[in-house]
Amino acid sequence: MWTRELLKRNAKEIFKRNYWTCVGVSLVLAALTGGGSSVVGRIGGNDTSVSYHHYGSDYYYGDSARGFMISMVVVAVTLIVILAVVAFTIFAGNVFKIGGCSFFIKNRTMTGTFGNLLDGFKSGHYGNVVKTMFFYDLYIALWSLLLVVPGIIKSYEYRMVPYILAENPGMDSKQVFEISKRMMNGQKMETFILDLSFIGWALVAGITCGIAGVFYVTPYVNATNTELYAFNKVQAYNEGYIR
């Protein structure tokens, strides 16, 4: 069984060996797969209450009509932006995530490159990558809608899906999820504790306005998660359910 100390020690050694590329890849991934912050805009306008000296009904209804039209435009623009973000995530963001996993996997035994970020697109199985990652997001979202705890459990159960897909982009989606489930069997709580062990680093990243996150914490976490996958892969080979 792996230990947090072992995974982190190995991750640090591998991460520092190719430091600047790891930092750059992690930064690009953060930007393309959800690192950016969403902005909730608020339309400011005149006081919505009608002053007592505006008795004319034409003024009131004209103002209401303009307000309604503005509201409709805002709603339409918001929906378009949401749909664009969802489409980008499905058809590009998730594929870049697979490329990021591919980079960190390859970086364990050789020097990974920025070009690995495109591995999901160049694999020859783009459609399968998109489909599998779509179901990955969908399953976790649906379980989370039921209750928060089942959603969290499923997110850990499917933790290895992007890594398995990075190495096996043509593998059937059902098989990818089944292997991830078996890999994480009996390890979900320990992996949760592993995540909690990075809280201190997250605070440091916050205190430094994200600087520590960019130059150390994020690539360190990515490398550690890859070490977890590497251990699980070896165990899966030993148990005979992957070849």
PDB file of C-alpha atoms in Angstrom:
ATOM      1  CA  MET A   1       0.000   0.000   0.000  1.00  0.00           C
ATOM      2  CA  TRP A   2       1.232   3.460  -0.827  1.00  0.00           C
ATOM      3  CA  THR A   3       1.847   6.155   1.743  1.00  0.00           C
ATOM      4  CA  ARG A   4       1.358   9.902   1.414  1.00  0.00           C
ATOM      5  CA  GLU A   5       4.996  10.502   2.239  1.00  0.00           C
ATOM      6  CA  LEU A   6       6.204   8.156  -0.499  1.00  0.00           C
ATOM      7  CA  LEU A   7       3.929   9.608  -3.186  1.00  0.00           C
ATOM      8  CA  LYS A   8       4.893  13.172  -2.296  1.00  0.00           C
ATOM      9  CA  ARG A   9       8.615  12.424  -2.138  1.00  0.00           C
ATOM     10  CA  ASN A  10       8.581  10.789  -5.554  1.00  0.00           C
ATOM     11  CA  ALA A  11       6.436  13.607  -6.959  1.00  0.00           C
ATOM     12  CA  LYS A  12       8.853  16.281  -5.728  1.00  0.00           C
ATOM     13  CA  GLU A  13      11.843  14.553  -7.279  1.00  0.00           C
ATOM     14  CA  ILE A  14      10.136  14.102 -10.644  1.00  0.00           C
ATOM     15  CA  PHE A  15       8.578  17.564 -10.637  1.00  0.00           C
ATOM     16  CA  LYS A  16      11.860  19.329  -9.864  1.00  0.00           C
ATOM     17  CA  ARG A  17      13.700  17.381 -12.566  1.00  0.00           C
ATOM     18  CA  ASN A  18      11.627  19.133 -15.248  1.00  0.00           C
ATOM     19  CA  TYR A  19      10.528  22.117 -13.193  1.00  0.00           C
ATOM     20  CA  TRP A  20       9.700  24.849 -15.703  1.00  0.00           C
ATOM     21  CA  THR A  21       7.852  22.581 -18.106  1.00  0.00           C
ATOM     22  CA  CYS A  22       5.752  21.177 -15.246  1.00  0.00           C
ATOM     23  CA  VAL A  23       4.925  24.720 -14.135  1.00  0.00           C
ATOM     24  CA  GLY A  24       3.999  25.782 -17.674  1.00  0.00           C
ATOM     25  CA  VAL A  25       1.847  22.737 -18.363  1.00  0.00           C
ATOM     26  CA  SER A  26       0.022  23.123 -15.031  1.00  0.00           C
ATOM     27  CA  LEU A  27      -0.599  26.803 -15.751  1.00  0.00           C
ATOM     28  CA  VAL A  28      -2.028  26.066 -19.193  1.00  0.00           C
ATOM     29  CA  LEU A  29      -4.215  23.299 -17.760  1.00  0.00           C
ATOM     30  CA  ALA A  30      -5.546  25.612 -15.050  1.00  0.00           C
ATOM     31  CA  ALA A  31      -6.457  28.185 -17.676  1.00  0.00           C
ATOM     32  CA  LEU A  32      -8.080  25.725 -20.084  1.00  0.00           C
ATOM     33  CA  THR A  33      -9.824  23.311 -17.721  1.00  0.00           C
ATOM     34  CA  GLY A  34     -11.403  25.477 -15.087  1.00  0.00           C
ATOM     35  CA  GLY A  35      -8.662  27.518 -13.497  1.00  0.00           C
ATOM     36  CA  GLY A  36     -10.237  30.785 -14.586  1.00  0.00           C
ATOM     37  CA  SER A  37     -12.760  32.473 -12.377  1.00  0.00           C
ATOM     38  CA  SER A  38     -16.333  33.032 -13.420  1.00  0.00           C
ATOM     39  CA  VAL A  39     -17.650  36.534 -13.362  1.00  0.00           C
ATOM     40  CA  VAL A  40     -21.187  37.217 -12.300  1.00  0.00           C
ATOM     41  CA  GLY A  41     -22.175  40.526 -13.755  1.00  0.00           C
ATOM     42  CA  ARG A  42     -24.879  42.786 -12.442  1.00  0.00           C
ATOM     43  CA  ILE A  43     -26.597  45.305 -14.663  1.00  0.00           C
ATOM     44  CA  GLY A  44     -26.853  48.607 -12.892  1.00  0.00           C
ATOM     45  CA  GLY A  45     -29.587  51.001 -13.814  1.00  0.00           C
ATOM     46  CA  ASN A  46     -31.819  53.723 -12.538  1.00  0.00           C
ATOM     47  CA  ASP A  47     -33.926  53.265  -9.468  1.00  0.00           C
ATOM     48  CA  THR A  48     -36.614  50.734 -10.361  1.00  0.00           C
ATOM     49  CA  SER A  49     -39.216  52.516  -8.258  1.00  0.00           C
ATOM     50  CA  VAL A  50     -41.316  55.147 -10.061  1.00  0.00           C
ATOM     51  CA  SER A  51     -40.999  58.619  -8.580  1.00  0.00           C
ATOM     52  CA  TYR A  52     -44.287  60.186  -7.583  1.00  0.00           C
ATOM     53  CA  HIS A  53     -43.843  63.045 -10.027  1.00  0.00           C
ATOM     54  CA  HIS A  54     -43.743  60.557 -12.982  1.00  0.00           C
ATOM     55  CA  TYR A  55     -47.482  60.082 -13.285  1.00  0.00           C
ATOM     56  CA  GLY A  56     -47.604  59.509 -17.033  1.00  0.00           C
ATOM     57  CA  SER A  57     -48.451  55.905 -17.954  1.00  0.00           C
ATOM     58  CA  ASP A  58     -46.501  56.223 -21.226  1.00  0.00           C
ATOM     59  CA  TYR A  59     -43.323  56.885 -19.274  1.00  0.00           C
ATOM     60  CA  TYR A  60     -43.932  53.957 -16.938  1.00  0.00           C
ATOM     61  CA  TYR A  61     -44.714  51.431 -19.647  1.00  0.00           C
ATOM     62  CA  GLY A  62     -41.929  52.694 -21.907  1.00  0.00           C
ATOM     63  CA  ASP A  63     -39.410  52.315 -19.087  1.00  0.00           C
ATOM     64  CA  SER A  64     -40.730  48.834 -18.285  1.00  0.00           C
ATOM     65  CA  ALA A  65     -40.470  47.778 -21.913  1.00  0.00           C
ATOM     66  CA  ARG A  66     -36.897  48.958 -22.136  1.00  0.00           C
ATOM     67  CA  GLY A  67     -36.072  47.139 -18.899  1.00  0.00           C
ATOM     68  CA  PHE A  68     -37.688  43.961 -20.202  1.00  0.00           C
ATOM     69  CA  MET A  69     -35.721  44.118 -23.456  1.00  0.00           C
ATOM     70  CA  ILE A  70     -32.462  44.687 -21.594  1.00  0.00           C
ATOM     71  CA  SER A  71     -33.253  41.730 -19.321  1.00  0.00           C
ATOM     72  CA  MET A  72     -33.923  39.505 -22.328  1.00  0.00           C
ATOM     73  CA  VAL A  73     -30.645  40.529 -23.951  1.00  0.00           C
ATOM     74  CA  VAL A  74     -28.760  39.835 -20.722  1.00  0.00           C
ATOM     75  CA  VAL A  75     -30.405  36.406 -20.391  1.00  0.00           C
ATOM     76  CA  ALA A  76     -29.658  35.550 -24.033  1.00  0.00           C
ATOM     77  CA  VAL A  77     -26.013  36.621 -23.760  1.00  0.00           C
ATOM     78  CA  THR A  78     -25.626  34.684 -20.500  1.00  0.00           C
ATOM     79  CA  LEU A  79     -27.061  31.519 -22.067  1.00  0.00           C
ATOM     80  CA  ILE A  80     -24.776  31.862 -25.085  1.00  0.00           C
ATOM     81  CA  VAL A  81     -21.730  32.268 -22.841  1.00  0.00           C
ATOM     82  CA  ILE A  82     -22.748  29.262 -20.720  1.00  0.00           C
ATOM     83  CA  LEU A  83     -23.298  27.098 -23.809  1.00  0.00           C
ATOM     84  CA  ALA A  84     -19.954  28.220 -25.251  1.00  0.00           C
ATOM     85  CA  VAL A  85     -18.140  27.331 -22.025  1.00  0.00           C
ATOM     86  CA  VAL A  86     -19.860  23.933 -21.827  1.00  0.00           C
ATOM     87  CA  ALA A  87     -19.055  23.201 -25.480  1.00  0.00           C
ATOM     88  CA  PHE A  88     -15.418  24.209 -24.998  1.00  0.00           C
ATOM     89  CA  THR A  89     -15.145  22.009 -21.916  1.00  0.00           C
ATOM     90  CA  ILE A  90     -16.623  18.982 -23.682  1.00  0.00           C
ATOM     91  CA  PHE A  91     -14.785  19.250 -26.983  1.00  0.00           C
ATOM     92  CA  ALA A  92     -11.490  20.865 -25.963  1.00  0.00           C
ATOM     93  CA  GLY A  93     -10.979  21.427 -22.221  1.00  0.00           C
ATOM     94  CA  ASN A  94     -11.413  17.785 -21.255  1.00  0.00           C
ATOM     95  CA  VAL A  95      -9.157  16.687 -24.097  1.00  0.00           C
ATOM     96  CA  PHE A  96      -6.444  19.061 -22.870  1.00  0.00           C
ATOM     97  CA  LYS A  97      -6.923  17.526 -19.411  1.00  0.00           C
ATOM     98  CA  ILE A  98      -6.120  14.122 -20.901  1.00  0.00           C
ATOM     99  CA  GLY A  99      -3.051  15.686 -22.503  1.00  0.00           C
ATOM    100  CA  GLY A 100      -1.997  17.031 -19.120  1.00  0.00           C
ATOM    101  CA  CYS A 101      -2.301  13.571 -17.585  1.00  0.00           C
ATOM    102  CA  SER A 102      -0.289  12.180 -20.490  1.00  0.00           C
ATOM    103  CA  PHE A 103       2.439  14.758 -19.858  1.00  0.00           C
ATOM    104  CA  PHE A 104       2.780  13.929 -16.166  1.00  0.00           C
ATOM    105  CA  ILE A 105       2.716  10.183 -16.829  1.00  0.00           C
ATOM    106  CA  LYS A 106       5.478  10.458 -19.430  1.00  0.00           C
ATOM    107  CA  ASN A 107       7.406  12.893 -17.253  1.00  0.00           C
ATOM    108  CA  ARG A 108       7.918  10.120 -14.701  1.00  0.00           C
ATOM    109  CA  THR A 109      10.288   8.147 -16.914  1.00  0.00           C
ATOM    110  CA  MET A 110      11.376  10.701 -19.492  1.00  0.00           C
ATOM    111  CA  THR A 111      11.229  14.432 -20.088  1.00  0.00           C
ATOM    112  CA  GLY A 112       7.677  15.457 -20.859  1.00  0.00           C
ATOM    113  CA  THR A 113       7.068  18.305 -23.303  1.00  0.00           C
ATOM    114  CA  PHE A 114       4.392  20.918 -23.930  1.00  0.00           C
ATOM    115  CA  GLY A 115       3.443  18.930 -27.006  1.00  0.00           C
ATOM    116  CA  ASN A 116       2.024  16.222 -24.741  1.00  0.00           C
ATOM    117  CA  LEU A 117      -0.891  18.571 -24.009  1.00  0.00           C
ATOM    118  CA  LEU A 118      -2.138  17.746 -27.504  1.00  0.00           C
ATOM    119  CA  ASP A 119      -1.894  13.968 -27.069  1.00  0.00           C
ATOM    120  CA  GLY A 120      -5.657  13.645 -26.641  1.00  0.00           C
ATOM    121  CA  PHE A 121      -6.234  15.362 -29.973  1.00  0.00           C
ATOM    122  CA  LYS A 122      -3.516  13.406 -31.783  1.00  0.00           C
ATOM    123  CA  SER A 123      -4.331   9.987 -30.341  1.00  0.00           C
ATOM    124  CA  GLY A 124      -6.558   8.945 -33.231  1.00  0.00           C
ATOM    125  CA  HIS A 125      -9.381   8.384 -30.718  1.00  0.00           C
ATOM    126  CA  TYR A 126     -10.573  11.949 -30.199  1.00  0.00           C
ATOM    127  CA  GLY A 127     -14.243  10.950 -30.299  1.00  0.00           C
ATOM    128  CA  ASN A 128     -13.800   8.286 -27.638  1.00  0.00           C
ATOM    129  CA  VAL A 129     -11.853  10.681 -25.404  1.00  0.00           C
ATOM    130  CA  VAL A 130     -14.618  13.295 -25.683  1.00  0.00           C
ATOM    131  CA  LYS A 131     -17.337  10.706 -25.031  1.00  0.00           C
ATOM    132  CA  THR A 132     -15.640   9.114 -22.023  1.00  0.00           C
ATOM    133  CA  MET A 133     -14.828  12.441 -20.373  1.00  0.00           C
ATOM    134  CA  PHE A 134     -18.371  13.660 -21.035  1.00  0.00           C
ATOM    135  CA  PHE A 135     -19.760  10.683 -19.122  1.00  0.00           C
ATOM    136  CA  TYR A 136     -17.097  11.197 -16.447  1.00  0.00           C
ATOM    137  CA  ASP A 137     -18.389  14.728 -15.792  1.00  0.00           C
ATOM    138  CA  LEU A 138     -22.021  13.687 -16.191  1.00  0.00           C
ATOM    139  CA  TYR A 139     -21.884  10.793 -13.730  1.00  0.00           C
ATOM    140  CA  ILE A 140     -20.233  12.882 -11.026  1.00  0.00           C
ATOM    141  CA  ALA A 141     -22.684  15.747 -11.595  1.00  0.00           C
ATOM    142  CA  LEU A 142     -25.724  13.457 -11.422  1.00  0.00           C
ATOM    143  CA  TRP A 143     -24.508  11.762  -8.255  1.00  0.00           C
ATOM    144  CA  SER A 144     -23.821  15.176  -6.743  1.00  0.00           C
ATOM    145  CA  LEU A 145     -27.392  16.240  -7.489  1.00  0.00           C
ATOM    146  CA  LEU A 146     -28.667  13.413  -5.295  1.00  0.00           C
ATOM    147  CA  LEU A 147     -26.517  14.276  -2.293  1.00  0.00           C
ATOM    148  CA  VAL A 148     -23.128  15.874  -1.811  1.00  0.00           C
ATOM    149  CA  VAL A 149     -21.532  12.822  -0.198  1.00  0.00           C
ATOM    150  CA  PRO A 150     -22.385  10.340  -3.009  1.00  0.00           C
ATOM    151  CA  GLY A 151     -20.992  12.855  -5.496  1.00  0.00           C
ATOM    152  CA  ILE A 152     -17.734  13.067  -3.556  1.00  0.00           C
ATOM    153  CA  ILE A 153     -17.494   9.281  -3.324  1.00  0.00           C
ATOM    154  CA  LYS A 154     -18.028   8.912  -7.072  1.00  0.00           C
ATOM    155  CA  SER A 155     -15.421  11.582  -7.814  1.00  0.00           C
ATOM    156  CA  TYR A 156     -12.874   9.466  -5.935  1.00  0.00           C
ATOM    157  CA  GLU A 157     -14.121   6.234  -7.498  1.00  0.00           C
ATOM    158  CA  TYR A 158     -13.538   7.729 -10.962  1.00  0.00           C
ATOM    159  CA  ARG A 159     -10.317   9.499  -9.980  1.00  0.00           C
ATOM    160  CA  MET A 160      -8.164   7.388 -12.295  1.00  0.00           C
ATOM    161  CA  VAL A 161     -10.351   7.770 -15.398  1.00  0.00           C
ATOM    162  CA  PRO A 162      -8.365  10.634 -17.029  1.00  0.00           C
ATOM    163  CA  TYR A 163      -5.065   8.803 -16.436  1.00  0.00           C
ATOM    164  CA  ILE A 164      -6.324   5.491 -17.797  1.00  0.00           C
ATOM    165  CA  LEU A 165      -7.716   7.307 -20.824  1.00  0.00           C
ATOM    166  CA  ALA A 166      -4.440   9.182 -21.329  1.00  0.00           C
ATOM    167  CA  GLU A 167      -2.620   5.881 -21.799  1.00  0.00           C
ATOM    168  CA  ASN A 168      -5.504   4.046 -23.473  1.00  0.00           C
ATOM    169  CA  PRO A 169      -7.479   6.616 -25.502  1.00  0.00           C
ATOM    170  CA  GLY A 170      -9.217   3.904 -27.523  1.00  0.00           C
ATOM    171  CA  MET A 171     -10.422   1.881 -24.533  1.00  0.00           C
ATOM    172  CA  ASP A 172     -14.173   1.376 -24.202  1.00  0.00           C
ATOM    173  CA  SER A 173     -15.715   3.888 -21.791  1.00  0.00           C
ATOM    174  CA  LYS A 174     -17.362   1.212 -19.667  1.00  0.00           C
ATOM    175  CA  GLN A 175     -14.033  -0.566 -19.220  1.00  0.00           C
ATOM    176  CA  VAL A 176     -12.269   2.681 -18.276  1.00  0.00           C
ATOM    177  CA  PHE A 177     -14.768   3.337 -15.484  1.00  0.00           C
ATOM    178  CA  GLU A 178     -14.632  -0.269 -14.293  1.00  0.00           C
ATOM    179  CA  ILE A 179     -10.822  -0.233 -14.053  1.00  0.00           C
ATOM    180  CA  SER A 180     -10.842   3.088 -12.198  1.00  0.00           C
ATOM    181  CA  LYS A 181     -13.428   1.706  -9.789  1.00  0.00           C
ATOM    182  CA  ARG A 182     -11.275  -1.352  -9.080  1.00  0.00           C
ATOM    183  CA  MET A 183      -8.117   0.734  -8.729  1.00  0.00           C
ATOM    184  CA  MET A 184      -9.765   2.974  -6.127  1.00  0.00           C
ATOM    185  CA  ASN A 185     -11.437   0.146  -4.226  1.00  0.00           C
ATOM    186  CA  GLY A 186     -10.356   0.486  -0.598  1.00  0.00           C
ATOM    187  CA  GLN A 187      -8.347   3.636  -1.360  1.00  0.00           C
ATOM    188  CA  LYS A 188     -10.957   6.391  -1.462  1.00  0.00           C
ATOM    189  CA  MET A 189     -10.557   7.435   2.174  1.00  0.00           C
ATOM    190  CA  GLU A 190      -6.770   7.420   1.991  1.00  0.00           C
ATOM    191  CA  THR A 191      -6.905   9.478  -1.195  1.00  0.00           C
ATOM    192  CA  PHE A 192      -9.283  11.920   0.517  1.00  0.00           C
ATOM    193  CA  ILE A 193      -6.755  12.277   3.348  1.00  0.00           C
ATOM    194  CA  LEU A 194      -4.033  12.757   0.725  1.00  0.00           C
ATOM    195  CA  ASP A 195      -6.022  15.672  -0.685  1.00  0.00           C
ATOM    196  CA  LEU A 196      -6.495  17.118   2.790  1.00  0.00           C
ATOM    197  CA  SER A 197      -2.733  17.054   3.304  1.00  0.00           C
ATOM    198  CA  PHE A 198      -2.435  19.798   0.690  1.00  0.00           C
ATOM    199  CA  ILE A 199      -4.632  22.253   2.607  1.00  0.00           C
ATOM    200  CA  GLY A 200      -1.582  23.975   4.070  1.00  0.00           C
ATOM    201  CA  TRP A 201      -0.143  24.470   0.608  1.00  0.00           C
ATOM    202  CA  ALA A 202      -3.490  25.800  -0.610  1.00  0.00           C
ATOM    203  CA  LEU A 203      -3.382  28.401   2.173  1.00  0.00           C
ATOM    204  CA  VAL A 204       0.147  29.371   1.144  1.00  0.00           C
ATOM    205  CA  ALA A 205      -1.066  29.759  -2.439  1.00  0.00           C
ATOM    206  CA  GLY A 206      -3.886  31.994  -1.223  1.00  0.00           C
ATOM    207  CA  ILE A 207      -1.621  34.121   0.958  1.00  0.00           C
ATOM    208  CA  THR A 208       0.766  34.678  -1.953  1.00  0.00           C
ATOM    209  CA  CYS A 209      -2.133  35.655  -4.278  1.00  0.00           C
ATOM    210  CA  GLY A 210      -1.714  32.461  -6.287  1.00  0.00           C
ATOM    211  CA  ILE A 211       2.008  32.874  -6.963  1.00  0.00           C
ATOM    212  CA  ALA A 212       2.957  29.813  -4.910  1.00  0.00           C
ATOM    213  CA  GLY A 213       0.125  27.917  -6.584  1.00  0.00           C
ATOM    214  CA  VAL A 214       1.485  28.621 -10.055  1.00  0.00           C
ATOM    215  CA  PHE A 215       5.153  27.976  -9.329  1.00  0.00           C
ATOM    216  CA  TYR A 216       4.916  25.100  -6.876  1.00  0.00           C
ATOM    217  CA  VAL A 217       1.615  23.868  -5.431  1.00  0.00           C
ATOM    218  CA  THR A 218      -0.368  23.028  -8.587  1.00  0.00           C
ATOM    219  CA  PRO A 219       2.409  21.108 -10.411  1.00  0.00           C
ATOM    220  CA  TYR A 220       3.292  19.409  -7.110  1.00  0.00           C
ATOM    221  CA  VAL A 221      -0.309  18.208  -6.671  1.00  0.00           C
ATOM    222  CA  ASN A 222      -0.495  17.088 -10.318  1.00  0.00           C
ATOM    223  CA  ALA A 223       2.727  15.106  -9.949  1.00  0.00           C
ATOM    224  CA  THR A 224       1.477  13.517  -6.713  1.00  0.00           C
ATOM    225  CA  ASN A 225      -1.783  12.416  -8.314  1.00  0.00           C
ATOM    226  CA  THR A 226       0.220  10.868 -11.136  1.00  0.00           C
ATOM    227  CA  GLU A 227       2.275   8.921  -8.597  1.00  0.00           C
ATOM    228  CA  LEU A 228      -0.987   7.611  -7.144  1.00  0.00           C
ATOM    229  CA  TYR A 229      -2.014   6.413 -10.596  1.00  0.00           C
ATOM    230  CA  ALA A 230       1.397   4.818 -11.174  1.00  0.00           C
ATOM    231  CA  PHE A 231       1.059   2.815  -7.949  1.00  0.00           C
ATOM    232  CA  ASN A 232      -2.490   1.743  -8.805  1.00  0.00           C
ATOM    233  CA  LYS A 233      -1.414   0.720 -12.290  1.00  0.00           C
ATOM    234  CA  VAL A 234       1.307  -1.562 -10.938  1.00  0.00           C
ATOM    235  CA  GLN A 235      -1.158  -3.069  -8.478  1.00  0.00           C
ATOM    236  CA  ALA A 236      -3.692  -3.605 -11.275  1.00  0.00           C
ATOM    237  CA  TYR A 237      -1.064  -5.461 -13.308  1.00  0.00           C
ATOM    238  CA  ASN A 238      -0.212  -7.611 -10.316  1.00  0.00           C
ATOM    239  CA  GLU A 239      -3.867  -8.447  -9.744  1.00  0.00           C
ATOM    240  CA  GLY A 240      -4.308  -9.236 -13.438  1.00  0.00           C
ATOM    241  CA  TYR A 241      -7.232  -7.031 -14.409  1.00  0.00           C
ATOM    242  CA  ILE A 242      -5.177  -4.937 -16.823  1.00  0.00           C
ATOM    243  CA  ARG A 243      -2.506  -6.147 -19.222  1.00  0.00           C
TER     244      ARG A 243
END
